[in-house]
PDB file of C-alpha atoms in Angstrom:
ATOM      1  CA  UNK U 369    -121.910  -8.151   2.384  1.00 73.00           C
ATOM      2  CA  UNK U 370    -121.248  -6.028  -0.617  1.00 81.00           C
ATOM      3  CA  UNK U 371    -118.525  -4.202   0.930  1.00 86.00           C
ATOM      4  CA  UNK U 372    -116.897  -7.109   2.267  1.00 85.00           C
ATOM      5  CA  UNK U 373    -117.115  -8.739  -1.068  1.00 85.00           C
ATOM      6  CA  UNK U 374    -115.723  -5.417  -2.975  1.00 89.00           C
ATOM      7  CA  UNK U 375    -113.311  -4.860   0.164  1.00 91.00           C
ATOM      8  CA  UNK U 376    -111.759  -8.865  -0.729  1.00 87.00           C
ATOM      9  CA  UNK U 377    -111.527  -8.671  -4.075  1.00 87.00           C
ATOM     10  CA  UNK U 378    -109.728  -5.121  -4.362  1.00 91.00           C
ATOM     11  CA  UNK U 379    -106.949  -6.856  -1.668  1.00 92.00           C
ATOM     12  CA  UNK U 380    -107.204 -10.697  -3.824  1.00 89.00           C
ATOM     13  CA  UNK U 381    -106.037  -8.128  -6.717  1.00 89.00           C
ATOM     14  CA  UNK U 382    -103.665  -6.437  -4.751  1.00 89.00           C
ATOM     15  CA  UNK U 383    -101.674  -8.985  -3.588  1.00 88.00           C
ATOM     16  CA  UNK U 384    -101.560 -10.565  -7.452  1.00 84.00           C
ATOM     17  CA  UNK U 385    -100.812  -7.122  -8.614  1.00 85.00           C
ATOM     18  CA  UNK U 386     -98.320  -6.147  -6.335  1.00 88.00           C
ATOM     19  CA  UNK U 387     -96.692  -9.840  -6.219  1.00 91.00           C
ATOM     20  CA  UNK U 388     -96.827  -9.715  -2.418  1.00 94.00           C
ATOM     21  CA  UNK U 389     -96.062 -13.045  -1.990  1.00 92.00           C
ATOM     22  CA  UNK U 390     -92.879 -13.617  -3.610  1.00 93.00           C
ATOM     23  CA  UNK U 391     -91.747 -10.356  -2.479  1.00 95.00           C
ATOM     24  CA  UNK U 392     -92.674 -10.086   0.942  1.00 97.00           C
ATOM     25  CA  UNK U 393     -89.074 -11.793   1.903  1.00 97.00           C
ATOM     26  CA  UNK U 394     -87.155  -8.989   0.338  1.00 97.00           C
ATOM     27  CA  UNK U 395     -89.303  -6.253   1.593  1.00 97.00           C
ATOM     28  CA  UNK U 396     -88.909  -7.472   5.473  1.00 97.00           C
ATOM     29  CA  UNK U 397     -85.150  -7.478   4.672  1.00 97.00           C
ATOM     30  CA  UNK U 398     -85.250  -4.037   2.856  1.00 97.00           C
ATOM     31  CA  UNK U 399     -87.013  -2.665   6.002  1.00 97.00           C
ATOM     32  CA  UNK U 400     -84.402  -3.886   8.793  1.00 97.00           C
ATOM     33  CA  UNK U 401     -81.657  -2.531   6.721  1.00 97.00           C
ATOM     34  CA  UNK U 402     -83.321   1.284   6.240  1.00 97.00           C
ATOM     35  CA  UNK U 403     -84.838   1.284   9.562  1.00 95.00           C
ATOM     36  CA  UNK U 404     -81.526   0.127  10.790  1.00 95.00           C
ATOM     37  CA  UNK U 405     -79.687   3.220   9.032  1.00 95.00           C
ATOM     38  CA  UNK U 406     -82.337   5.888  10.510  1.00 94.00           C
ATOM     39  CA  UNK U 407     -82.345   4.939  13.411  1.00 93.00           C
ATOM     40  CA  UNK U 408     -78.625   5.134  13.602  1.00 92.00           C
ATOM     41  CA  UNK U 409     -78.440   8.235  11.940  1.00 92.00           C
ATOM     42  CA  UNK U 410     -80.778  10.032  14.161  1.00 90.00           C
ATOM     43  CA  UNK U 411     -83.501  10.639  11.090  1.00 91.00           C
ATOM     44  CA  UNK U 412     -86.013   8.693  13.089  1.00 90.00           C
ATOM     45  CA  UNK U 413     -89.060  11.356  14.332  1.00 89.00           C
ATOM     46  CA  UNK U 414     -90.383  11.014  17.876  1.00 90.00           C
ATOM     47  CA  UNK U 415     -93.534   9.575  17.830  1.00 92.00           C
ATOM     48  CA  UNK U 416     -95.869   7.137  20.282  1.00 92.00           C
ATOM     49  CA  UNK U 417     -94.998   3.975  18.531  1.00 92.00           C
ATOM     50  CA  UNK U 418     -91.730   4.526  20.228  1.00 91.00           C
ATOM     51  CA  UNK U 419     -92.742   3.479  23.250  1.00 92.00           C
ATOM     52  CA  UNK U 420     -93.272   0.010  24.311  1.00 90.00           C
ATOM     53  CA  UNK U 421     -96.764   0.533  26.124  1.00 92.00           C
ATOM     54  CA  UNK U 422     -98.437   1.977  22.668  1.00 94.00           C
ATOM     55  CA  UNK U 423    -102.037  -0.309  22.099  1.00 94.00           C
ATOM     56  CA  UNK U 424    -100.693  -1.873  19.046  1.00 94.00           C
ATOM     57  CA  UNK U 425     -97.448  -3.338  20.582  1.00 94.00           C
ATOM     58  CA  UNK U 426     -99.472  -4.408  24.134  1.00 94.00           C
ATOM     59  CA  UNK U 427    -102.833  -5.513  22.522  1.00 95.00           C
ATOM     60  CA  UNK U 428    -101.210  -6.722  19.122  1.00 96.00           C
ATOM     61  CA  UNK U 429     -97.608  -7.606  18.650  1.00 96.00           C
ATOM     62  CA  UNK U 430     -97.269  -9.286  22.449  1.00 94.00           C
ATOM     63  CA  UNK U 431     -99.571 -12.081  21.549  1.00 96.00           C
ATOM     64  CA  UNK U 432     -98.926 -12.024  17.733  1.00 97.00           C
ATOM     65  CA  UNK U 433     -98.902 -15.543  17.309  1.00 97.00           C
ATOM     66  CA  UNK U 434    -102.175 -15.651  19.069  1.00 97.00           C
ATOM     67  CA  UNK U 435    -103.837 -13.666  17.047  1.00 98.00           C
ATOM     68  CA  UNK U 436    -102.183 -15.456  13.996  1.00 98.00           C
ATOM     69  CA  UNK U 437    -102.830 -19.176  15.241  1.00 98.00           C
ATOM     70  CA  UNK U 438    -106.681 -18.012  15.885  1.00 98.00           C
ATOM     71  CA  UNK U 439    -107.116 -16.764  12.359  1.00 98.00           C
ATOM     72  CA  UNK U 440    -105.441 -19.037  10.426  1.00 98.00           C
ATOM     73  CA  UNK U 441    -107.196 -21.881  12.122  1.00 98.00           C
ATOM     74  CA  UNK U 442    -110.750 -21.471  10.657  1.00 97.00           C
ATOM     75  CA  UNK U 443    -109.215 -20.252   7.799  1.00 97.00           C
ATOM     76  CA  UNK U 444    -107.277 -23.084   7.019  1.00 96.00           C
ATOM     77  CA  UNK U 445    -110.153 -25.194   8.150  1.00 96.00           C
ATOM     78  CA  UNK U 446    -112.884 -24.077   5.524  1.00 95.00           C
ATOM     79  CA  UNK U 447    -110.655 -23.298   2.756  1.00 94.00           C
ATOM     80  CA  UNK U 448    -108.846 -26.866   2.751  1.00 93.00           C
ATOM     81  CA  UNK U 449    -112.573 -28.624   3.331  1.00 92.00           C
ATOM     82  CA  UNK U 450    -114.262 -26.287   0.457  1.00 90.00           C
ATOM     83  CA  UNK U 451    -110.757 -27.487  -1.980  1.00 87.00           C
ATOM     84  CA  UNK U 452    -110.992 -31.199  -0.871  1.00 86.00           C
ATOM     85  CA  UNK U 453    -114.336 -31.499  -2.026  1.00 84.00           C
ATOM     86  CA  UNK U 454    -114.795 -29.056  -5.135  1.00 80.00           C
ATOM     87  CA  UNK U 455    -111.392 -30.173  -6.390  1.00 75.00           C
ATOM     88  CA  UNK U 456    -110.457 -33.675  -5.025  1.00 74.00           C
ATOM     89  CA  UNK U 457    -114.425 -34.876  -5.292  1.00 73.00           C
ATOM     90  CA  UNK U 458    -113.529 -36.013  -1.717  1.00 81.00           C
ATOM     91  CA  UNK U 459    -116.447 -37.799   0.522  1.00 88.00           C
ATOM     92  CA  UNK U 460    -116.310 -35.664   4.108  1.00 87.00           C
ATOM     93  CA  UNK U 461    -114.279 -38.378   5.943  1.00 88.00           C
ATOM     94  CA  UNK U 462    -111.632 -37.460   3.541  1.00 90.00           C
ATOM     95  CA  UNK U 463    -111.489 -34.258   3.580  1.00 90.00           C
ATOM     96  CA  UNK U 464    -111.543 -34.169   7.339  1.00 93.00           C
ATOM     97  CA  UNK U 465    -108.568 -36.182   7.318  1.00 93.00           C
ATOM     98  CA  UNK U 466    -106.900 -33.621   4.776  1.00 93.00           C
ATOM     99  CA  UNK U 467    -108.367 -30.464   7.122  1.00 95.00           C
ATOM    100  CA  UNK U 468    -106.533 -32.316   9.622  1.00 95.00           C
ATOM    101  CA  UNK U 469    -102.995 -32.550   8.278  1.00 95.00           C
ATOM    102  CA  UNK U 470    -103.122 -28.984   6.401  1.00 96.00           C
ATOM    103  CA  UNK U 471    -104.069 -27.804  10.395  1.00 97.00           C
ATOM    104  CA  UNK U 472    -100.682 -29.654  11.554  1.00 97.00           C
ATOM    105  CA  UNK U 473     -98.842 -26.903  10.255  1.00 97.00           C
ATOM    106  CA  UNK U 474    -100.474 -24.670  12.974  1.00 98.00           C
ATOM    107  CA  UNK U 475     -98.568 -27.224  15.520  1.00 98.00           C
ATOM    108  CA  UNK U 476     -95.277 -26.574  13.630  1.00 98.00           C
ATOM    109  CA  UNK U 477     -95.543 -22.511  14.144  1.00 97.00           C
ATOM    110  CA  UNK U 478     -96.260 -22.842  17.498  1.00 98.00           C
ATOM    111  CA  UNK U 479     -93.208 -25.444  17.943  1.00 98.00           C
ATOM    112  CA  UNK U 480     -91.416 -23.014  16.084  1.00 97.00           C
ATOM    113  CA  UNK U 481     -92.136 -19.816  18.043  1.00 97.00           C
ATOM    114  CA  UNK U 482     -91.327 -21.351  21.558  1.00 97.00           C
ATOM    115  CA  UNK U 483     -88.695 -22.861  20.206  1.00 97.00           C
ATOM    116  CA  UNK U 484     -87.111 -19.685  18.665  1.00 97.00           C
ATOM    117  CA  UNK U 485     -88.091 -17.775  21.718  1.00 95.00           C
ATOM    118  CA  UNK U 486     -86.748 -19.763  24.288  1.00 95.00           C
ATOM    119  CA  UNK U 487     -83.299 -20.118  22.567  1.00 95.00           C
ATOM    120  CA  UNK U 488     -83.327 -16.414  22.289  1.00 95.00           C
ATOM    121  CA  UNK U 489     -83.633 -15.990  26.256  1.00 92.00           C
ATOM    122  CA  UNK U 490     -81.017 -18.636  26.505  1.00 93.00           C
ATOM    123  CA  UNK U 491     -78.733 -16.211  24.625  1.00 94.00           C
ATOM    124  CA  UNK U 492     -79.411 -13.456  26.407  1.00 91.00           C
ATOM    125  CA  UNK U 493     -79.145 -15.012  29.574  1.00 89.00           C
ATOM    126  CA  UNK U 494     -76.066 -16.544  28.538  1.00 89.00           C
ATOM    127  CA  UNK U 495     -74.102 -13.158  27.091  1.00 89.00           C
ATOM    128  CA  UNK U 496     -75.847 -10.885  29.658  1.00 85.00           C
ATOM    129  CA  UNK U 497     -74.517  -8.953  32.866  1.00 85.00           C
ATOM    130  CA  UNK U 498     -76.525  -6.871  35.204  1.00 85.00           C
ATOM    131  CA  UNK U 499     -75.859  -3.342  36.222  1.00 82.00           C
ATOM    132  CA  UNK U 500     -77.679  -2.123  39.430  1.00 76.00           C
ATOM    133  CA  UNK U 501     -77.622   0.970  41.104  1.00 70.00           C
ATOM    134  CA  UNK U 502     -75.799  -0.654  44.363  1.00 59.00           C
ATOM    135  CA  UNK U 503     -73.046   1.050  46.574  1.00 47.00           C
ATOM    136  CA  UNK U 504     -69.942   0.863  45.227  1.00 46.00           C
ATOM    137  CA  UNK U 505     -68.706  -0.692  48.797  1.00 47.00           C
ATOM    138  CA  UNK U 506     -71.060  -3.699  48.822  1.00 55.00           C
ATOM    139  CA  UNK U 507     -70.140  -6.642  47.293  1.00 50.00           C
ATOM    140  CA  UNK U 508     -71.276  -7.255  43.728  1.00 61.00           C
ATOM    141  CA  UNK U 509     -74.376  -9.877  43.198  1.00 69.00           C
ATOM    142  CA  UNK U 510     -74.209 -12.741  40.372  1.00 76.00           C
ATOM    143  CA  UNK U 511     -76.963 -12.928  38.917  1.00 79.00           C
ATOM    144  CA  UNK U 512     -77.673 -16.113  36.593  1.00 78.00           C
ATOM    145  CA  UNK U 513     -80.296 -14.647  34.361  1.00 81.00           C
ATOM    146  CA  UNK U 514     -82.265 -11.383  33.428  1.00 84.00           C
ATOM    147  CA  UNK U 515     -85.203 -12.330  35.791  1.00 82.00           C
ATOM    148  CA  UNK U 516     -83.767 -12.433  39.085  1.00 83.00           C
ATOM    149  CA  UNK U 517     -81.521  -8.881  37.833  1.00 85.00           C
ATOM    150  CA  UNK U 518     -85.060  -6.992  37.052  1.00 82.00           C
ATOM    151  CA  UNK U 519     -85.962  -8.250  40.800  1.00 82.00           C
ATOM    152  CA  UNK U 520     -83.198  -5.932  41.899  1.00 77.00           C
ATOM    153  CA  UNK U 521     -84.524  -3.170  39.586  1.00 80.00           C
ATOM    154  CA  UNK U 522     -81.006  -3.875  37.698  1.00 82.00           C
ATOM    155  CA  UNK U 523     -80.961  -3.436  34.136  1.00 85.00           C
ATOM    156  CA  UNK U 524     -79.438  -6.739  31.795  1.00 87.00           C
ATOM    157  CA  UNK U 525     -77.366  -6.264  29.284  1.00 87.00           C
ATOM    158  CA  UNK U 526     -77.160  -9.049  26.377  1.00 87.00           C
ATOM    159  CA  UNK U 527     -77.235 -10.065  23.199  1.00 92.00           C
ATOM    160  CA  UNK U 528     -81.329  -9.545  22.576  1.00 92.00           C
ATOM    161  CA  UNK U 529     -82.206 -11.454  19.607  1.00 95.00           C
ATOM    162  CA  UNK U 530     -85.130  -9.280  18.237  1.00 96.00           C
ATOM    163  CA  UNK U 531     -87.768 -11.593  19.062  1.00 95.00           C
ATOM    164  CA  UNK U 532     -90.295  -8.958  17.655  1.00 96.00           C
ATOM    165  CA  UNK U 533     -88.207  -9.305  14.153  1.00 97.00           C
ATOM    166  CA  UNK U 534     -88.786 -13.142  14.001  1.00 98.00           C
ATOM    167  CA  UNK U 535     -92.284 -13.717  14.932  1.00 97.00           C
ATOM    168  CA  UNK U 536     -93.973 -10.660  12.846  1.00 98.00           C
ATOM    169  CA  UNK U 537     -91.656 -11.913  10.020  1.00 98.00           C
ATOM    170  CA  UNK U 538     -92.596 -15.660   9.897  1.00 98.00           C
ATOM    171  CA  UNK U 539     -96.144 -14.594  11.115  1.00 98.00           C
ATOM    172  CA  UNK U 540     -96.820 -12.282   8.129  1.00 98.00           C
ATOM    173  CA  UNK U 541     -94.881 -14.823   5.741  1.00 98.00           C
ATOM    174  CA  UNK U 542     -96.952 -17.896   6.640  1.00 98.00           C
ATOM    175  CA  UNK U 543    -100.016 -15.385   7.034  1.00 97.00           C
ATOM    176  CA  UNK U 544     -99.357 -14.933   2.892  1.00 96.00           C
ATOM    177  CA  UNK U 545     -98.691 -18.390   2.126  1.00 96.00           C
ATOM    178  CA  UNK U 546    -101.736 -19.860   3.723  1.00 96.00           C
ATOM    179  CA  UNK U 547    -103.138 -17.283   1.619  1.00 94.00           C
ATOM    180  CA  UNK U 548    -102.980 -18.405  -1.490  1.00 92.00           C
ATOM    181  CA  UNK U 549    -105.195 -21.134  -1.479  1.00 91.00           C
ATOM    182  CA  UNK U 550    -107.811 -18.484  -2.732  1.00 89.00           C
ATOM    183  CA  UNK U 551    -105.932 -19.086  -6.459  1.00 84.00           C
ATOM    184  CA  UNK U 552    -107.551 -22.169  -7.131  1.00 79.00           C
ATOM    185  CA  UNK U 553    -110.102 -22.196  -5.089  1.00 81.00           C
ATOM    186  CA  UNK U 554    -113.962 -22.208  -5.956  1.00 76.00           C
ATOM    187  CA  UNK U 555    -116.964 -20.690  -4.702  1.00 77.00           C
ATOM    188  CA  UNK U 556    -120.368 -20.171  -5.075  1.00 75.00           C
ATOM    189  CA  UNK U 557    -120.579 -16.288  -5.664  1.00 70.00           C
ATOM    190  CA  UNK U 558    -123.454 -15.917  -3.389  1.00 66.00           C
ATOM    191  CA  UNK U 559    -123.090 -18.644  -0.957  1.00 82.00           C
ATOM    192  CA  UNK U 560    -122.688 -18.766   2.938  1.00 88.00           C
ATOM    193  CA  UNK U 561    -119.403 -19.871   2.726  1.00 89.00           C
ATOM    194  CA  UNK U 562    -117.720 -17.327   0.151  1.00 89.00           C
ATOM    195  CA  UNK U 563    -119.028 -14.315   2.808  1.00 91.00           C
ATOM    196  CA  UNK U 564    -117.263 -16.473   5.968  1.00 93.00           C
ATOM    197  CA  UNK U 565    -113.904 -16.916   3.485  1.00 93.00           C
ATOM    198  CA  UNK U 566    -113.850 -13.098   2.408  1.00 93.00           C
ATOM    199  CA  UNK U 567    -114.098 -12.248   6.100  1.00 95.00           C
ATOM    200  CA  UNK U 568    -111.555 -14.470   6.995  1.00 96.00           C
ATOM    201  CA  UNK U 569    -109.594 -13.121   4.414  1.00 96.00           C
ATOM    202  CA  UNK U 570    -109.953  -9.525   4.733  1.00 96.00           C
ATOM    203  CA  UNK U 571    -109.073  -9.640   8.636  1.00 97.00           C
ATOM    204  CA  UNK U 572    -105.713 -12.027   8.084  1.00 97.00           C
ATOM    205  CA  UNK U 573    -104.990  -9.134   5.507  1.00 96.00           C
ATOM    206  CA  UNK U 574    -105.178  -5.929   7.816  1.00 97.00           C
ATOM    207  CA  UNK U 575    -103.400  -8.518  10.517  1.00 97.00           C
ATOM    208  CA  UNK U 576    -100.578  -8.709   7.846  1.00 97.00           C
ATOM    209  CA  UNK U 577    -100.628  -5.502   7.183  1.00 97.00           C
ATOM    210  CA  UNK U 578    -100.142  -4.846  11.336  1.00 97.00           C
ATOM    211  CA  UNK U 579     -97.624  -6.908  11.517  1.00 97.00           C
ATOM    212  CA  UNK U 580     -95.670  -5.237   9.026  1.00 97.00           C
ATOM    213  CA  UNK U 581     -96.046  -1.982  10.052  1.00 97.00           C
ATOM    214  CA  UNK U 582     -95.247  -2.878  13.697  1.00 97.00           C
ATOM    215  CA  UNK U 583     -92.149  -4.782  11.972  1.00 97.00           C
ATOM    216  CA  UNK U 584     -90.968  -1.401  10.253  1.00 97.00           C
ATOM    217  CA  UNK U 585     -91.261   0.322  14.057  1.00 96.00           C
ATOM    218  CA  UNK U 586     -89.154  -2.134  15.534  1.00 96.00           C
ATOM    219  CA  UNK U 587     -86.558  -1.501  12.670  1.00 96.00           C
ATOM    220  CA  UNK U 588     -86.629   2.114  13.322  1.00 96.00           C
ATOM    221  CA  UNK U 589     -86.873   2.430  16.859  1.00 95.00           C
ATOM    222  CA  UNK U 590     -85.991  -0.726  19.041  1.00 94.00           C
ATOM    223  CA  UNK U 591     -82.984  -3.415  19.311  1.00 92.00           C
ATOM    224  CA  UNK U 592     -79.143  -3.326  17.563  1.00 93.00           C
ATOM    225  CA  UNK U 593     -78.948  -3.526  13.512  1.00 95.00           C
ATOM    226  CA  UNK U 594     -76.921  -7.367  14.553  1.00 95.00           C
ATOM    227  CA  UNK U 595     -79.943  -8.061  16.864  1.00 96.00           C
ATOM    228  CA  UNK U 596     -82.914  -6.850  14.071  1.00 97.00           C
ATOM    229  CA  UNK U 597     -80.676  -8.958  11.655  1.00 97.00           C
ATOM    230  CA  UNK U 598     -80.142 -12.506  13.216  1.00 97.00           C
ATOM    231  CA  UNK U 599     -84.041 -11.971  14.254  1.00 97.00           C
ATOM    232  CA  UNK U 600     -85.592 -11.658  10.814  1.00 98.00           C
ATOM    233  CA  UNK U 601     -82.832 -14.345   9.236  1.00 98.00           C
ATOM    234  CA  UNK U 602     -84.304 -17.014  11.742  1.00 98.00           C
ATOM    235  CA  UNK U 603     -88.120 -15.559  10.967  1.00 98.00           C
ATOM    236  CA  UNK U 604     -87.126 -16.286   7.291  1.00 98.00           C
ATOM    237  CA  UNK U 605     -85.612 -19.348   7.868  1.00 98.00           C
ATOM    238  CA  UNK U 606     -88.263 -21.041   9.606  1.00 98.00           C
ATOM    239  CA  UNK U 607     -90.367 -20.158   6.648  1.00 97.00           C
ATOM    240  CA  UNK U 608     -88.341 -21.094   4.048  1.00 97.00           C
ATOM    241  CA  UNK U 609     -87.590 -24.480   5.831  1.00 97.00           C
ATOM    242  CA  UNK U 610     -91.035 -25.359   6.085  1.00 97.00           C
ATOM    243  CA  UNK U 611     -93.236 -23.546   2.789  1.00 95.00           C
ATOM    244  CA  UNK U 612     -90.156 -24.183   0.477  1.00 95.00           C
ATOM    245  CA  UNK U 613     -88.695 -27.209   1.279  1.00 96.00           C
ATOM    246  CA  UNK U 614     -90.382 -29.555   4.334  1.00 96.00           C
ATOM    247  CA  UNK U 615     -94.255 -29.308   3.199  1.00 95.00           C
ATOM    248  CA  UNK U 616     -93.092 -30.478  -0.268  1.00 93.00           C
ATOM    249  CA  UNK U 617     -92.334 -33.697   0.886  1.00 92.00           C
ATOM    250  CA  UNK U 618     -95.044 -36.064   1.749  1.00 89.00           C
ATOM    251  CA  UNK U 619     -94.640 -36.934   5.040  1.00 92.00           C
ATOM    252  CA  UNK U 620     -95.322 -33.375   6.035  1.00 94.00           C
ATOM    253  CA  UNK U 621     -98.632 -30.873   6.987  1.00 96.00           C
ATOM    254  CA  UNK U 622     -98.137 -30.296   2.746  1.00 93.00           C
ATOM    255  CA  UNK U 623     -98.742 -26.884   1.096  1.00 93.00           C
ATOM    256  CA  UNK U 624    -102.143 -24.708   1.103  1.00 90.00           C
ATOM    257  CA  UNK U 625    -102.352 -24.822  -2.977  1.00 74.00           C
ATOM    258  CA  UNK U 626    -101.474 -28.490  -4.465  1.00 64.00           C
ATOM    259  CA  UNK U 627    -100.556 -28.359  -8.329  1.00 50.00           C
ATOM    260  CA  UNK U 628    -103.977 -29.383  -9.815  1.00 43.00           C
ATOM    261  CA  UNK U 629    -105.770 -28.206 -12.995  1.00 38.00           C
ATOM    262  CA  UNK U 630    -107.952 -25.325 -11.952  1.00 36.00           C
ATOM    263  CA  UNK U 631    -111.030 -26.016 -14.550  1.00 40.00           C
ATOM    264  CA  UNK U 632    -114.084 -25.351 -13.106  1.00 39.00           C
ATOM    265  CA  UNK U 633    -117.291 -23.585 -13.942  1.00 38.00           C
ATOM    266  CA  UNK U 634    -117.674 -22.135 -10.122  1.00 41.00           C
ATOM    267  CA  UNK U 635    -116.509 -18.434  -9.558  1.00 37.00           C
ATOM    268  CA  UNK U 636    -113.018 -18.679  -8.936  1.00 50.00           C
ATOM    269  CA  UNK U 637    -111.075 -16.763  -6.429  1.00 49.00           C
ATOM    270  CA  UNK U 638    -108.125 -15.197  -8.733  1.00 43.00           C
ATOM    271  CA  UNK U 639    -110.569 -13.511 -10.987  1.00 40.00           C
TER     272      UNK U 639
END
């Protein structure tokens, strides 16, 4: 418990210290436009993450939003109850009902992602041809869509929106946001609950910190600079649209840290 505690508080400082949050946008941008250049200046090395099958891209980045969605959930969860009813004085039916809203933004990431993703096979169906291997004197196959060319072990060739740009963007940006609840919230020091928050909050950290490393391979190894690009806009789009402008409206699942005064005599997590 004493390393977990020490292991949370050395990251709660980091990300103050480092102002993660407000620069995470600029960073993901920074890193598409290098990794762009290396890779098409040949300055990239050889190593495994270059190739698709490597653990992290099968076990991690495939089902990123998965692993996001199942973190964030309890996450959310605890840390909205704990602030509804430390802060807020709330009686439990109350702060159920406020659990339940703050856990509605879960709904709009996962609209979001198969939203974005479909679109982005609709594009690449739509701009794509297939080349196969076939005798020149047979006649040439139409294929309508990247699926039935791969059945013909043809290759596709589109315009392919890097999917892995958007998702590990607006994963690792929402990851942050939902993050800083921890400023104002306030915790026993040696409760229960503070030990099931740090862990929560140490494992969405090293899940950030996968997903931006895996997001710095992609720039370096994988898709077209225009591809990378449009990906990462639409990743920091989605955020923007919701964190800075939709969940400050009312009718909306609202944002992790309301503006409140943050006097209280409980150990707080920004110290």
């Amino acid at each position: 418990m004493e390393r977990l505690e020490r292991c949370g508080r050395w990251l709660r400082a980091g990300l103050v210290a480092w102002r993660v949050r407000p620069r995470l946008p600029w960073l993901l941008l920074a890193i598409v436009l290098l990794g762009s250049a290396l890779k098409d200046g040949g300055l990239v090395p050889e190593t495994p993450m270059q190739n698709k099958r490597n653990l992290l891209n099968v076990y991690f980045v495939k089902v990123a939003w998965a692993w996001t969605f199942l973190l964030l959930l309890p996450f959310i969860g605890v840390t909205t109850y704990q602030f509804a009813r430390s802060k807020f004085l709330y009686g439990p039916t109350k702060s159920v009902l406020i659990v339940l809203r703050r856990l509605s933004a879960l709904l709009v990431g996962t609209a979001v992602w198969y939203v974005c993703t479909g679109l982005f096979m609709y594009v690449e169906n739509l701009t794509g041809a297939c080349s196969t291997s076939s005798e020149l004197n047979e006649p040439r196959r139409l294929y309508a869509n990247k699926q039935e060319c791969h059945k013909d072990n043809g290759v596709w060739n589109g315009f392919d929106i890097s999917g892995h740009c958007f998702l590990l963007s607006y994963c690792a940006l929402m990851i942050v946001e939902e993050m800083s609840v921890l400023e104002g919230l306030s915790v026993d020091q040696n409760s229960r609950l503070r030990a099931v928050i740090n862990g929560l909050f140490v494992a969405l950290c090293f899940l950030t910190m996968i997903w931006v490393f895996m997001f710095l391979c992609t720039a370096v190894y994988f898709h077209d600079f225009s591809q990378k690009l449009l990906g990462v806009l639409i990743g920091l789009t989605a955020w923007y649209g919701t964190y800075k402008f939709w969940y400050l409206k009312p009718f909306s699942p609202g944002l992790p840290l309301p503006h409140i005064p943050s006097s209280s005599k409980k150990y707080n997590y920004s110290r």
